[in-house]
Amino acid sequence: MERLKVVVRYAAGDLIKGFTQDFFPNKERFHVFPVDQSHSRAVEVSISELKAVFVVRDYVGDDQYNEKKEFTEGDTRTGKKVAVSFTDGEVMVGSTLGYDRNRPGFFIFPADPKSNNIRVFAVSSAIREVRQL
């Protein structure tokens, strides 16, 4: 499996930036190799403790950039356009191929094509509301 560059955000607020090769949305656990070398080995991560897994372009991002929370005119992407409200107050706008509250989570593809996030696995237990746009 390809190495994914991820930022793992725990529901409690902590985060880990690193690589993973064994993340699958139907598995309860996966491993992250932190980029900051705070751990010499992979960190085992439990999906049930997370808010989301962000698959990112880079770890730095741009603090000055305000991600667009709307789709551009004529956007023809596949899937349902949704606004996802997390329990911590964050709102993410994007498209999803499917959402089922009874599953551990689902993928969101950001509406903003310039987002640092390529896709986000949102954990169901960290979601307050999913609203179709």
C-alpha atoms as one frame of an Amber mdcrd trajectory, in Angstrom:
protein
   0.000   0.000   0.000   1.150   3.553  -0.702   2.408   5.736   2.134  -0.176
   8.330   3.051   0.868  11.652   4.536  -1.589  12.169   7.408  -2.462  14.426
  10.292  -4.310  12.430  12.928  -6.527  14.588  15.152  -7.743  13.029  18.393
 -11.179  13.939  19.763  -9.369  15.312  22.845  -7.406  17.729  20.621  -3.964
  16.102  20.381  -2.502  15.421  16.960   0.161  13.365  15.239   1.707  14.236
  11.881   3.247  11.349  10.012   2.948   8.566   7.476   0.733   5.509   7.475
   0.622   2.438   5.269  -2.115   0.485   6.997  -5.066   2.862   7.349  -8.325
   1.350   6.159 -11.718   2.834   7.096 -13.074  -0.555   8.156 -10.214  -1.324
  10.582 -10.317  -0.335  14.261  -6.595   0.490  14.442  -3.716   1.617  12.260
  -0.144   2.851  12.697   1.460   6.259  12.168   5.194   6.897  11.827   5.552
  10.433  13.279   7.622  12.924  11.288   8.819  14.768  14.390  10.748  11.708
  15.581   9.189  11.971  19.051   8.692   8.223  18.758  11.296   5.849  17.399
   8.604   3.429  16.280   5.143   3.598  14.825   2.330   4.806  17.063  -0.748
   2.596  17.172  -3.886   4.674  16.684  -7.417   3.627  17.608 -10.164   5.053
  15.385 -12.552   5.269  18.356 -10.329   7.945  19.979 -10.195  10.206  16.921
 -11.972  13.190  15.447 -10.550  12.649  11.962  -7.682  11.443   9.801  -6.580
  14.180   7.389  -4.739  13.002   4.267  -2.676  16.103   3.479  -0.491  17.591
   0.758   2.055  18.805   3.318   2.417  19.161   7.086   2.934  22.918   7.156
  -0.234  24.198   5.538  -0.907  27.935   5.500  -2.290  29.539   8.665  -3.174
  32.667   6.679  -5.326  30.792   4.154  -9.070  30.703   4.844 -10.443  27.543
   3.306 -13.550  28.155   1.215 -16.704  26.647   2.697 -18.636  26.509  -0.566
 -18.503  24.829  -3.942 -17.502  26.821  -7.003 -20.103  27.461  -9.701 -20.377
  24.476 -12.037 -18.601  22.033  -9.706 -19.404  18.601 -11.143 -17.754  16.333
  -8.607 -19.310  12.983  -7.802 -21.084  12.382  -4.519 -23.310  14.282  -2.148
 -22.353  17.832  -1.233 -22.388  18.117   2.550 -21.549  20.373   5.474 -20.144
  18.361   8.369 -20.267  19.877  11.864 -17.898  18.296  14.359 -18.531  18.223
  18.107 -15.615  20.658  18.620 -17.361  23.295  16.468 -15.358  22.886  13.247
 -17.422  22.818  10.056 -16.087  21.166   6.917 -17.735  21.492   3.504 -17.122
  18.905   0.830 -18.478  15.913  -0.991 -18.885  12.342   0.157 -19.729   9.106
  -1.592 -21.653   7.872   1.413 -22.477   8.585   5.026 -23.912   6.064   7.445
 -23.968   7.058  11.133 -23.676   3.356  12.031 -20.255   3.054  10.387 -17.048
   4.166  12.110 -16.703   7.114   9.726 -16.688   8.323   6.131 -14.537  10.257
   3.674 -15.031  13.928   2.836 -13.378  15.529  -0.193 -13.016  19.276   0.510
 -15.012  21.732  -1.615 -11.987  24.033  -1.818  -9.590  22.741  -4.515  -6.750
  24.677  -2.820  -7.283  22.935   0.524  -4.230  21.317   2.088  -6.503  18.336
   2.783  -6.769  15.858  -0.065  -9.459  13.900   1.755 -10.579  13.530   5.352
 -11.844  10.453   7.162 -14.353  11.905   9.632 -15.046   9.670  12.645 -18.783
   9.298  13.303 -18.510   9.679  17.088 -16.917  13.139  16.608 -19.696  14.441
  14.342 -22.596  16.549  15.567 -24.410  16.907  12.236 -24.142  16.104   8.530
 -26.246  18.413   6.386 -26.774  17.851   2.665 -26.273  21.009   0.591
